[in-house]
Short mmCIF file of C-alpha atoms (C1' of nucleotides) in Angstrom, two decimals:
data_model
loop_
_atom_site.label_atom_id
_atom_site.label_comp_id
_atom_site.label_asym_id
_atom_site.label_seq_id
_atom_site.Cartn_x
_atom_site.Cartn_y
_atom_site.Cartn_z
CA MET E 69 -0.42 0.00 -0.19
CA ASN E 70 1.26 3.64 -0.60
CA PRO E 71 1.93 5.99 2.10
CA LEU E 72 -0.59 8.18 2.67
CA SER E 73 -0.30 11.45 1.42
CA GLU E 74 -0.56 14.33 3.75
CA GLN E 75 -4.62 15.29 3.80
CA GLU E 76 -5.17 11.63 3.82
CA ILE E 77 -3.49 11.02 7.12
CA ILE E 78 -5.17 14.81 8.12
CA ARG E 79 -8.46 13.28 6.98
CA ARG E 80 -7.95 10.44 9.14
CA GLU E 81 -6.98 12.29 12.39
CA LYS E 82 -10.53 14.05 12.01
CA LEU E 83 -12.19 10.52 11.77
CA GLY E 84 -10.41 9.64 15.43
CA LYS E 85 -11.51 13.20 16.49
CA LEU E 86 -14.93 12.79 15.76
CA ARG E 87 -15.46 9.42 17.51
CA GLU E 88 -13.69 11.06 20.37
CA MET E 89 -16.92 13.41 20.45
CA GLY E 90 -19.47 10.65 20.44
CA ILE E 91 -19.87 11.20 16.38
CA ASN E 92 -20.38 8.20 14.46
CA PRO E 93 -18.76 9.20 10.75
CA TYR E 94 -20.16 6.10 9.58
CA PRO E 95 -23.69 5.78 11.15
CA ALA E 96 -26.06 3.34 10.44
CA ALA E 97 -29.63 4.84 10.74
CA LEU E 98 -31.45 6.09 7.78
CA TYR E 99 -31.34 10.14 7.47
CA PRO E 100 -35.11 11.48 6.62
CA VAL E 101 -34.39 12.88 3.29
CA ASP E 102 -37.49 14.52 1.96
CA ASN E 103 -35.80 17.15 -0.79
CA THR E 104 -33.48 17.53 -3.49
CA SER E 105 -31.82 19.99 -4.85
CA THR E 106 -33.96 20.37 -8.19
CA SER E 107 -37.36 19.66 -5.67
CA ILE E 108 -36.24 22.78 -3.70
CA LYS E 109 -35.37 25.42 -6.88
CA ALA E 110 -38.57 23.65 -8.62
CA ASP E 111 -40.78 24.44 -5.72
CA PHE E 112 -39.10 27.50 -3.64
CA LYS E 113 -40.66 28.92 -0.79
CA GLU E 114 -39.06 31.53 2.06
CA GLY E 115 -39.39 29.41 5.53
CA LYS E 116 -40.23 26.46 3.94
CA GLN E 117 -38.41 23.31 6.44
CA VAL E 118 -36.65 21.03 4.32
CA ASN E 119 -34.26 17.88 5.07
CA VAL E 120 -31.74 17.19 2.14
CA ALA E 121 -28.28 15.39 2.37
CA GLY E 122 -25.61 15.18 -0.48
CA ARG E 123 -21.70 15.65 -0.36
CA LEU E 124 -20.05 18.89 0.55
CA MET E 125 -18.75 20.23 -2.50
CA SER E 126 -17.50 23.71 -1.69
CA ARG E 127 -17.05 26.00 1.21
CA ARG E 128 -16.65 29.75 1.94
CA ILE E 129 -16.01 30.29 5.43
CA ALA E 130 -16.16 34.12 7.06
CA GLY E 131 -15.76 33.58 10.88
CA ALA E 132 -19.12 32.84 12.02
CA ALA E 133 -20.70 32.67 9.10
CA SER E 134 -20.29 30.30 6.23
CA PHE E 135 -21.63 29.48 2.66
CA ALA E 136 -21.36 26.13 1.34
CA GLU E 137 -22.42 24.09 -1.75
CA LEU E 138 -24.45 20.36 -1.34
CA GLN E 139 -24.28 18.04 -4.40
CA ASP E 140 -27.18 15.80 -4.40
CA SER E 141 -28.18 13.05 -7.47
CA ASP E 142 -29.97 16.09 -8.81
CA GLY E 143 -27.63 18.69 -9.02
CA ARG E 144 -26.33 21.40 -6.53
CA ILE E 145 -27.99 23.62 -3.64
CA GLN E 146 -26.21 26.61 -1.94
CA VAL E 147 -26.25 26.01 1.92
CA TYR E 148 -25.60 28.74 4.99
CA PHE E 149 -24.13 27.72 8.06
CA ASN E 150 -23.92 30.21 10.84
CA ARG E 151 -22.58 29.90 13.84
CA ASP E 152 -26.13 31.02 16.50
CA GLU E 153 -28.48 29.49 14.19
CA ILE E 154 -26.63 25.97 14.77
CA CYS E 155 -25.30 26.69 18.38
CA PRO E 156 -28.24 28.82 20.46
CA GLY E 157 -26.73 27.74 23.52
CA ASP E 158 -23.11 28.51 24.74
CA ASP E 159 -21.59 25.50 23.41
CA LYS E 160 -20.60 26.44 19.93
CA SER E 161 -18.47 23.16 19.23
CA GLN E 162 -20.92 22.13 16.82
CA TYR E 163 -20.02 24.85 14.58
CA ASN E 164 -16.45 25.87 15.58
CA ASP E 165 -14.90 22.27 15.87
CA VAL E 166 -17.46 20.30 13.79
CA TYR E 167 -18.20 22.32 10.99
CA LYS E 168 -15.26 24.68 10.40
CA LYS E 169 -12.51 21.87 11.39
CA LEU E 170 -13.58 18.40 11.24
CA LEU E 171 -15.78 18.86 8.28
CA ASP E 172 -14.09 17.97 4.37
CA ILE E 173 -15.06 18.68 1.03
CA GLY E 174 -16.38 15.38 -0.45
CA ASP E 175 -18.06 14.70 3.10
CA ILE E 176 -21.58 13.53 3.11
CA ILE E 177 -23.84 14.85 5.05
CA GLY E 178 -27.66 15.25 6.35
CA ILE E 179 -29.35 19.02 6.71
CA GLU E 180 -32.07 19.93 8.49
CA GLY E 181 -32.75 23.64 7.85
CA GLU E 182 -35.08 26.27 6.57
CA LEU E 183 -35.14 27.66 3.02
CA PHE E 184 -34.51 32.08 2.04
CA LYS E 185 -32.63 33.96 -0.70
CA THR E 186 -29.70 35.87 0.55
CA GLN E 187 -28.85 39.08 -0.35
CA VAL E 188 -28.16 38.38 -3.83
CA GLY E 189 -31.11 36.68 -4.81
CA GLU E 190 -29.58 32.84 -4.41
CA MET E 191 -31.83 30.48 -3.07
CA THR E 192 -30.13 29.02 0.02
CA ILE E 193 -30.81 26.56 3.29
CA MET E 194 -30.58 27.83 6.51
CA VAL E 195 -28.56 25.02 8.39
CA LYS E 196 -30.69 24.67 11.37
CA LYS E 197 -28.75 21.11 12.47
CA PHE E 198 -26.32 19.18 10.03
CA THR E 199 -25.71 15.60 10.22
CA LEU E 200 -22.20 13.31 8.96
CA LEU E 201 -23.98 10.61 7.08
CA THR E 202 -20.07 9.62 5.22
CA LYS E 203 -16.53 10.99 6.08
CA ALA E 204 -14.28 10.83 3.06
CA LEU E 205 -10.74 9.87 3.79
CA LYS E 206 -9.71 10.99 0.42
CA PRO E 207 -9.32 14.61 -0.95
CA LEU E 208 -11.62 15.02 -4.80
CA PRO E 209 -10.62 16.63 -7.22
CA LEU E 210 -11.71 19.98 -7.09
CA PRO E 211 -12.80 22.06 -10.51
CA LYS E 212 -14.31 25.33 -10.12
CA VAL E 213 -16.23 27.27 -12.46
CA ASP E 214 -15.93 30.92 -12.77
CA ALA E 215 -18.62 33.62 -13.79
CA GLU E 216 -18.16 33.15 -17.41
CA GLY E 217 -18.60 29.12 -16.66
CA LYS E 218 -15.15 28.62 -17.89
CA VAL E 219 -13.59 25.43 -15.84
CA HIS E 220 -10.54 25.92 -13.64
CA ASP E 221 -8.35 23.01 -12.49
CA GLY E 222 -10.87 20.43 -14.14
CA PHE E 223 -10.51 16.75 -13.47
CA VAL E 224 -9.44 16.02 -17.08
CA ASP E 225 -6.81 13.44 -17.29
CA PRO E 226 -8.57 10.64 -19.23
CA GLU E 227 -6.45 7.62 -17.37
CA MET E 228 -7.68 9.01 -13.88
CA ARG E 229 -11.55 9.75 -15.10
CA TYR E 230 -11.65 6.31 -16.49
CA ARG E 231 -10.58 4.53 -13.92
CA GLN E 232 -11.92 6.12 -11.03
CA ARG E 233 -15.16 7.07 -12.68
CA TYR E 234 -16.89 7.36 -9.48
CA ALA E 235 -14.59 10.50 -9.15
CA ASP E 236 -15.46 11.32 -12.44
CA LEU E 237 -18.92 11.32 -11.88
CA VAL E 238 -18.74 13.56 -8.68
CA VAL E 239 -16.62 16.16 -10.28
CA ASN E 240 -18.21 16.41 -14.04
CA PRO E 241 -21.64 16.67 -14.08
CA GLN E 242 -21.86 16.23 -17.83
CA VAL E 243 -20.84 12.49 -17.30
CA LYS E 244 -23.89 11.51 -15.30
CA GLU E 245 -26.34 12.57 -18.37
CA VAL E 246 -24.34 10.48 -20.48
CA PHE E 247 -25.73 7.76 -17.99
CA VAL E 248 -29.03 8.79 -17.70
CA LYS E 249 -29.33 9.07 -21.20
CA ARG E 250 -28.32 5.76 -22.42
CA THR E 251 -30.47 4.16 -19.52
CA LYS E 252 -33.14 6.45 -21.10
CA LEU E 253 -32.52 5.12 -24.81
CA PHE E 254 -32.63 1.73 -23.77
CA ASN E 255 -36.32 2.31 -22.01
CA ALA E 256 -37.11 4.06 -25.23
CA MET E 257 -36.19 0.83 -27.40
CA ARG E 258 -37.61 -1.68 -25.01
CA ASN E 259 -41.05 0.68 -24.45
CA PHE E 260 -41.36 0.66 -28.72
CA PHE E 261 -40.61 -2.93 -29.32
CA ASN E 262 -43.12 -4.17 -26.38
CA GLU E 263 -45.64 -2.07 -27.67
CA ARG E 264 -45.63 -4.48 -30.71
CA GLU E 265 -45.50 -7.52 -28.69
CA TYR E 266 -42.18 -8.42 -29.99
CA PHE E 267 -40.48 -10.30 -26.44
CA GLU E 268 -37.41 -9.91 -24.55
CA VAL E 269 -35.01 -12.68 -23.84
CA GLU E 270 -31.60 -13.81 -22.54
CA THR E 271 -29.16 -16.20 -24.53
CA PRO E 272 -26.02 -17.81 -23.12
CA ILE E 273 -23.22 -15.48 -22.90
CA LEU E 274 -20.79 -18.79 -22.36
CA GLN E 275 -21.16 -20.69 -25.49
CA PRO E 276 -19.49 -23.88 -26.81
CA ILE E 277 -18.66 -22.24 -30.18
CA PRO E 278 -18.52 -18.27 -30.32
CA GLY E 279 -20.78 -17.98 -33.47
CA GLY E 280 -22.39 -14.74 -35.41
CA ALA E 281 -19.61 -12.35 -36.34
CA ALA E 282 -16.17 -12.88 -37.68
CA ALA E 283 -13.92 -11.72 -34.24
CA ARG E 284 -11.44 -13.50 -31.94
CA PRO E 285 -13.54 -14.73 -28.84
CA PHE E 286 -12.24 -14.37 -25.08
CA ILE E 287 -11.66 -18.00 -23.84
CA THR E 288 -12.84 -19.47 -20.88
CA HIS E 289 -12.95 -22.52 -19.36
CA HIS E 290 -15.73 -24.84 -17.12
CA ASN E 291 -14.59 -26.54 -14.41
CA SER E 292 -16.82 -29.43 -13.99
CA LEU E 293 -17.24 -30.27 -17.23
CA ASP E 294 -13.68 -29.44 -18.23
CA ILE E 295 -14.54 -27.84 -21.59
CA PRO E 296 -13.60 -24.42 -23.24
CA LEU E 297 -16.08 -22.18 -23.27
CA TYR E 298 -15.87 -18.58 -25.43
CA MET E 299 -17.41 -15.63 -24.30
CA ARG E 300 -19.53 -14.89 -27.01
CA ILE E 301 -19.03 -12.26 -29.87
CA ALA E 302 -22.69 -12.11 -30.70
CA ASN E 303 -26.18 -13.34 -29.95
CA GLU E 304 -27.33 -13.80 -33.46
CA LEU E 305 -27.43 -17.54 -33.58
CA TYR E 306 -29.31 -18.13 -30.70
CA LEU E 307 -32.40 -15.51 -31.40
CA LYS E 308 -32.51 -17.16 -35.05
CA ARG E 309 -32.90 -20.57 -33.12
CA LEU E 310 -35.99 -18.55 -30.80
CA ILE E 311 -37.42 -17.72 -34.15
CA VAL E 312 -37.14 -21.45 -35.40
CA GLY E 313 -38.84 -22.47 -32.17
CA GLY E 314 -41.92 -20.39 -32.86
CA PHE E 315 -41.69 -16.93 -31.60
CA ASP E 316 -42.81 -14.36 -33.94
CA GLY E 317 -40.54 -11.48 -32.61
CA VAL E 318 -37.26 -11.50 -30.21
CA TYR E 319 -34.68 -9.00 -29.11
CA GLU E 320 -31.77 -8.95 -26.53
CA PHE E 321 -29.69 -6.17 -25.46
CA SER E 322 -26.81 -7.99 -25.92
CA LYS E 323 -23.17 -7.45 -23.76
CA ASN E 324 -20.87 -9.11 -26.66
CA PHE E 325 -17.19 -9.83 -25.83
CA ARG E 326 -14.27 -9.06 -29.12
CA ASN E 327 -10.84 -9.98 -28.30
CA GLU E 328 -9.50 -6.88 -30.92
CA GLY E 329 -7.89 -4.01 -30.05
CA MET E 330 -9.65 -1.52 -28.18
CA ASP E 331 -9.91 2.31 -28.28
CA ARG E 332 -12.31 4.97 -27.43
CA THR E 333 -15.31 3.66 -29.80
CA HIS E 334 -14.21 -0.02 -29.48
CA ASN E 335 -14.64 -1.48 -25.93
CA PRO E 336 -14.02 -5.19 -25.55
CA GLU E 337 -17.23 -5.72 -24.13
CA PHE E 338 -19.72 -3.97 -25.42
CA THR E 339 -23.62 -3.73 -25.82
CA ALA E 340 -25.16 -4.46 -29.09
CA MET E 341 -29.41 -4.90 -29.86
CA GLU E 342 -30.41 -7.37 -31.69
CA ILE E 343 -34.34 -8.13 -32.91
CA TYR E 344 -35.57 -10.77 -35.36
CA VAL E 345 -39.03 -11.07 -36.81
CA ALA E 346 -40.64 -13.34 -38.57
CA TYR E 347 -42.65 -13.19 -41.81
CA LYS E 348 -40.65 -9.62 -42.49
CA ASP E 349 -37.68 -8.46 -45.45
CA TYR E 350 -35.43 -5.80 -44.94
CA ASN E 351 -37.73 -3.30 -46.35
CA TRP E 352 -40.10 -3.75 -43.71
CA MET E 353 -37.44 -3.58 -40.97
CA MET E 354 -36.00 0.06 -42.83
CA ASP E 355 -39.51 1.16 -42.27
CA PHE E 356 -38.95 -0.09 -38.39
CA THR E 357 -35.25 1.41 -38.07
CA GLU E 358 -36.37 5.07 -38.76
CA ARG E 359 -39.53 4.68 -36.60
CA LEU E 360 -37.48 3.03 -33.40
CA LEU E 361 -35.05 6.10 -33.98
CA GLU E 362 -37.54 8.63 -33.87
CA HIS E 363 -39.15 7.33 -31.47
CA CYS E 364 -35.78 7.27 -29.14
CA ALA E 365 -34.89 10.58 -29.97
CA VAL E 366 -37.82 11.98 -28.94
CA ALA E 367 -38.22 10.06 -25.54
CA VAL E 368 -34.23 10.96 -24.92
CA ASN E 369 -33.85 14.32 -26.06
CA GLY E 370 -37.36 15.68 -26.22
CA GLU E 371 -37.36 16.57 -29.76
CA THR E 372 -36.34 14.63 -33.11
CA ASN E 373 -33.09 16.36 -33.52
CA SER E 374 -29.68 15.33 -31.29
CA GLN E 375 -26.02 16.71 -31.03
CA PHE E 376 -22.95 15.12 -32.01
CA GLY E 377 -20.01 16.90 -31.73
CA GLU E 378 -20.42 19.64 -34.17
CA GLN E 379 -22.91 18.29 -35.67
CA THR E 380 -27.04 18.29 -35.28
CA ILE E 381 -28.43 15.26 -36.55
CA GLU E 382 -31.89 14.85 -37.89
CA TRP E 383 -33.99 11.49 -36.82
CA LYS E 384 -36.93 12.39 -37.91
CA ALA E 385 -38.42 9.60 -40.63
CA PRO E 386 -38.08 8.59 -43.71
CA TYR E 387 -34.54 8.51 -44.01
CA PRO E 388 -32.85 8.24 -47.91
CA ARG E 389 -32.20 4.85 -49.45
CA ILE E 390 -29.08 4.44 -51.62
CA THR E 391 -27.93 1.26 -52.95
CA MET E 392 -24.40 0.41 -52.55
CA ARG E 393 -23.88 0.61 -56.27
CA GLN E 394 -25.53 3.78 -56.36
CA SER E 395 -23.40 5.64 -53.51
CA ILE E 396 -20.26 3.98 -55.33
CA ILE E 397 -21.30 6.07 -58.22
CA ASP E 398 -22.07 9.10 -56.61
CA PHE E 399 -18.87 9.68 -54.88
CA THR E 400 -16.63 7.83 -57.47
CA GLY E 401 -18.27 7.98 -61.12
CA PHE E 402 -17.80 4.18 -60.90
CA ASP E 403 -20.45 1.64 -61.62
CA ILE E 404 -19.71 -1.58 -59.87
CA ASP E 405 -21.84 -3.47 -61.83
CA GLY E 406 -20.89 -6.09 -63.91
CA LYS E 407 -17.22 -5.57 -63.08
CA SER E 408 -14.81 -8.58 -62.29
CA GLU E 409 -12.77 -8.65 -59.57
CA ALA E 410 -9.33 -7.55 -61.85
CA GLU E 411 -11.69 -4.33 -62.87
CA LEU E 412 -12.44 -3.66 -59.52
CA TYR E 413 -9.03 -3.62 -58.02
CA ALA E 414 -7.42 -2.03 -60.73
CA PHE E 415 -9.94 0.58 -59.84
CA ALA E 416 -9.48 0.59 -56.37
CA LYS E 417 -5.71 0.89 -56.94
CA ALA E 418 -5.81 4.05 -59.12
CA GLU E 419 -7.77 5.26 -56.08
CA GLY E 420 -4.87 5.22 -53.95
CA ILE E 421 -6.84 2.57 -51.70
CA ASP E 422 -4.97 0.33 -49.82
CA VAL E 423 -5.96 -3.49 -51.37
CA ASP E 424 -4.25 -6.48 -51.80
CA ALA E 425 -4.49 -9.57 -54.09
CA THR E 426 -6.05 -11.58 -51.61
CA MET E 427 -9.13 -9.78 -51.59
CA GLY E 428 -12.22 -11.01 -53.63
CA LYS E 429 -14.83 -8.54 -55.28
CA GLY E 430 -16.89 -8.21 -52.04
CA LYS E 431 -13.88 -6.63 -50.18
CA LEU E 432 -12.90 -4.73 -52.71
CA ILE E 433 -16.27 -3.21 -53.22
CA ASP E 434 -16.30 -2.63 -49.53
CA GLU E 435 -13.22 -1.37 -49.55
CA ILE E 436 -14.62 1.24 -51.72
CA PHE E 437 -17.37 1.79 -50.36
CA GLY E 438 -15.28 2.59 -46.93
CA GLU E 439 -12.91 4.70 -48.14
CA LYS E 440 -14.71 6.82 -50.41
CA CYS E 441 -18.29 7.05 -49.51
CA GLU E 442 -19.01 5.66 -46.10
CA GLY E 443 -17.51 8.88 -43.82
CA ASN E 444 -20.17 11.05 -46.14
CA TYR E 445 -23.21 9.98 -44.83
CA ILE E 446 -23.90 12.70 -41.77
CA GLN E 447 -27.63 12.24 -41.69
CA PRO E 448 -29.21 9.16 -41.25
CA THR E 449 -28.75 7.09 -44.35
CA PHE E 450 -29.76 3.71 -45.76
CA ILE E 451 -27.22 1.82 -48.11
CA THR E 452 -28.66 -1.10 -49.06
CA ASP E 453 -28.08 -4.20 -51.51
CA TYR E 454 -24.84 -5.32 -50.65
CA PRO E 455 -22.59 -8.02 -52.57
CA LYS E 456 -22.79 -11.50 -52.14
CA GLU E 457 -19.80 -12.04 -50.99
CA MET E 458 -19.79 -10.06 -47.91
CA SER E 459 -23.23 -11.35 -46.74
CA PRO E 460 -22.86 -15.12 -46.23
CA LEU E 461 -26.27 -14.87 -43.52
CA CYS E 462 -28.00 -12.85 -45.87
CA LYS E 463 -30.80 -13.64 -48.25
CA ALA E 464 -29.74 -13.08 -52.06
CA HIS E 465 -31.83 -9.81 -53.55
CA ARG E 466 -34.70 -11.37 -55.41
CA ASP E 467 -33.85 -9.10 -58.27
CA ASN E 468 -30.19 -9.51 -58.53
CA PRO E 469 -28.58 -12.89 -57.15
CA GLU E 470 -25.04 -11.38 -57.22
CA LEU E 471 -26.87 -8.94 -54.19
CA THR E 472 -28.09 -9.90 -51.08
CA GLU E 473 -31.20 -7.76 -49.19
CA ARG E 474 -28.95 -6.25 -46.73
CA PHE E 475 -28.73 -2.66 -45.36
CA GLU E 476 -26.16 -0.52 -43.12
CA LEU E 477 -27.50 2.57 -41.65
CA MET E 478 -25.35 5.18 -41.77
CA VAL E 479 -24.74 8.36 -39.43
CA CYS E 480 -21.90 10.74 -38.81
CA GLY E 481 -20.07 8.69 -41.02
CA LYS E 482 -20.31 5.50 -39.34
CA GLU E 483 -22.39 2.52 -39.43
CA ILE E 484 -24.96 2.33 -36.37
CA ALA E 485 -26.81 -0.45 -38.00
CA ASN E 486 -27.35 -3.83 -39.88
CA ALA E 487 -30.08 -5.81 -41.09
CA TYR E 488 -31.13 -8.60 -43.63
CA SER E 489 -33.86 -10.35 -45.58
CA GLU E 490 -32.19 -13.29 -42.93
CA LEU E 491 -31.13 -16.25 -45.46
CA ASN E 492 -33.43 -19.18 -44.34
CA ASP E 493 -32.54 -21.70 -47.07
CA PRO E 494 -30.42 -24.08 -45.03
CA ILE E 495 -28.57 -26.12 -48.64
CA ASP E 496 -27.36 -22.37 -49.40
CA GLN E 497 -26.81 -21.47 -45.91
CA ARG E 498 -24.07 -24.34 -45.93
CA GLU E 499 -22.84 -23.90 -49.46
CA ARG E 500 -21.98 -20.01 -48.71
CA LEU E 501 -19.67 -20.46 -45.75
CA LYS E 502 -18.35 -23.64 -47.21
CA ARG E 503 -17.03 -21.47 -49.72
CA LYS E 504 -16.30 -18.87 -47.10
CA LEU E 505 -14.07 -21.20 -45.53
CA HIS E 506 -11.62 -21.60 -48.78
"C1'" G M 175 -0.01 -5.15 -32.39
"C1'" A M 176 2.69 -0.25 -35.24
"C1'" U M 177 3.85 4.95 -35.12
"C1'" C M 178 3.69 9.56 -32.50
"C1'" U M 179 2.58 12.37 -28.20
"C1'" G M 180 2.82 12.65 -23.14
"C1'" G M 181 3.61 10.94 -17.32
"C1'" U M 182 6.34 17.14 -12.16
"C1'" A M 183 2.43 18.43 -4.67
"C1'" G M 184 -4.34 16.22 -3.61
"C1'" C M 185 -5.89 19.08 -8.88
"C1'" U M 186 -4.63 21.95 -13.12
"C1'" C M 187 0.00 23.19 -15.25
"C1'" A M 188 4.89 26.19 -15.47
"C1'" G M 189 10.00 24.29 -15.28
"C1'" U M 190 15.53 29.12 -18.71
"C1'" U M 191 22.23 26.73 -21.01
"C1'" G M 192 22.38 20.73 -17.16
"C1'" G M 193 23.75 24.09 -11.22
"C1'" C M 194 19.08 24.26 -3.92
"C1'" A M 195 12.18 21.65 -7.13
"C1'" G M 196 8.10 26.31 -8.49
"C1'" A M 197 2.24 28.60 -9.40
"C1'" G M 198 -2.57 28.75 -8.57
"C1'" C M 199 -6.49 26.01 -6.51
"C1'" A M 200 -6.92 21.95 -2.47
"C1'" U M 201 -4.63 21.17 3.20
"C1'" C M 202 -2.98 23.44 8.02
"C1'" U M 203 -2.64 27.63 11.86
"C1'" C M 204 -5.05 32.89 12.53
"C1'" C M 205 -8.71 36.93 11.45
"C1'" C M 206 -13.24 37.63 9.53
"C1'" U M 207 -22.12 36.91 10.76
"C1'" U M 208 -25.09 37.34 3.41
"C1'" U M 209 -20.50 34.68 0.20
"C1'" U M 210 -20.53 32.71 -4.32
"C1'" A M 211 -13.94 31.20 -9.23
"C1'" A M 212 -15.20 35.35 -1.57
"C1'" G M 213 -11.25 37.75 1.10
"C1'" G M 214 -6.77 38.78 3.80
"C1'" A M 215 -1.89 36.96 7.05
"C1'" G M 216 1.24 33.06 7.65
"C1'" A M 217 2.90 27.30 7.25
"C1'" G M 218 3.33 22.52 5.37
"C1'" G M 219 2.90 18.93 1.10
"C1'" G M 220 7.45 16.00 -3.81
"C1'" U M 221 9.89 8.17 -5.15
"C1'" C M 222 9.80 14.98 -11.26
"C1'" C M 223 6.51 7.34 -13.81
"C1'" U M 224 10.28 3.02 -12.89
"C1'" G M 225 15.02 1.21 -13.82
"C1'" G M 226 19.95 2.36 -16.44
"C1'" G M 227 24.08 5.16 -18.80
"C1'" U M 228 26.68 9.91 -19.91
"C1'" U M 229 28.47 13.81 -16.21
"C1'" C M 230 31.86 17.16 -11.00
"C1'" G M 231 26.58 17.60 -11.05
"C1'" A M 232 20.44 14.93 -14.34
"C1'" G M 233 13.34 17.11 -13.80
"C1'" C M 234 15.89 18.50 -18.43
"C1'" C M 235 21.21 14.77 -21.92
"C1'" C M 236 20.71 9.51 -24.61
"C1'" C M 237 18.71 5.52 -32.26
"C1'" C M 238 19.17 3.30 -23.98
"C1'" A M 239 15.12 -0.77 -21.47
"C1'" G M 240 10.42 -1.11 -19.15
"C1'" C M 241 5.32 0.52 -16.99
"C1'" C M 242 0.99 3.83 -17.96
"C1'" A M 243 -1.92 6.67 -20.64
"C1'" G M 244 -3.91 9.43 -25.41
"C1'" A M 245 -4.45 10.07 -30.44
"C1'" U M 246 -3.44 7.72 -35.33
"C1'" C M 247 -3.16 3.08 -37.72
"C1'" A M 248 -3.85 -2.39 -38.34
"C1'" C M 249 -7.84 -5.67 -36.54
"C1'" C M 250 -12.85 -5.38 -35.03
"C1'" A M 251 -18.19 -3.25 -34.66
#
RNA sequence: GAUCUGGUAGCUCAGUUGGCAGAGCAUCUCCCUUUUAAGGAGAGGGUCCUGGGUUCGAGCCCCCAGCCAGAUCACCA
């Protein structure tokens, strides 16, 4: 264990002094919270009695009076500690010793008090009584926001922020918003599916053969069976089996595990949502997808658009549908229709795309699209009708056997969804997978 | 996995030609009864990522080794 810093030693000494005074720094009893920072501001009444709890985030002590900020799960509220209010009798130790000397920024306290507005009009709680609920033993990073809204001493080191997510959440309020929106998004998707009577399921995470995608798996071991098991890379095959078994629509939020390189947009464990519906095709799925996303945008943001970096994305359905062939014509002038592998290779080379002789037609087209087209689609756009070689689990196109009934949805130059008219001809399926192995 | 960039106080960062390790905030002591990046006076706090090399002397130098992170690329989604 690392030696304690000066500040950690001081906080432990304070812990001892609190106990000597008969104050339990980690009391077991519930604290009767009846308001939050937000509820107080929404329904402010001078003189109203409130009980709140939260983390002490800043203090401005001026002798016998002091302002502090309390942060709860909703936000922050200013609190006012006044010696004579807290200690009406002769014993001033609750203010002079406990509050001023033994509390620290980061401690969690409960406050019983009365609402008032300060001379500059800020909504504030006049503290009548406070209770230490949890003593913090480590100093908290302490960003401060000035009058112009500029953050000073921000907690910005990415390593520290990711490894100590709890500290990041305490100190950088916008991080909490990401968590909240993610859950709202998941709830919105569930509601949309459940209203249509699609059925949420859970399928195996430990699989004897990892399938449904092309990625290296994590491997683990089952002791009593003495067999290797793999963490799933996709849930696709199990969902299809449920359709085979007689469910008309099934979906799952699947945590998948892929043993590949990682960066800010690729986590070794990530969540995908997959839904399978019987008797439909990929045209139906495009209609369904754009309605789903519009529904989710409204549920999460209250409007059909959302902000991603500099871009404003409009989620209102419908979205343009462009075939892969047309997309490549649009951005390069080159028509891939009927071209041989050699012609595709020559074109890619001439465009400066990094291709090699091992790539088949499908891979070459994928490279051309990825390099020249994909990044241009900022607003939601369906790209349809992928070459057969790229899509071994997808039905051949009803009008052109060289293509498949597949689409991907592009947003902000990235793929966010992928769907097929699922291949259900078992003999064709076997032939295609066999060909892919060679 | 490759390349580039970085790692100095609890947090954010500066650090000159290689010559006693710095600032703001935080912490500690004192003053201050409506403040708000509160203010005033004083004090303490360091494995300069780790290990090696060069040098009288290294935070600084090394086509040096390692650890960690970020960005870009590869793989993947």
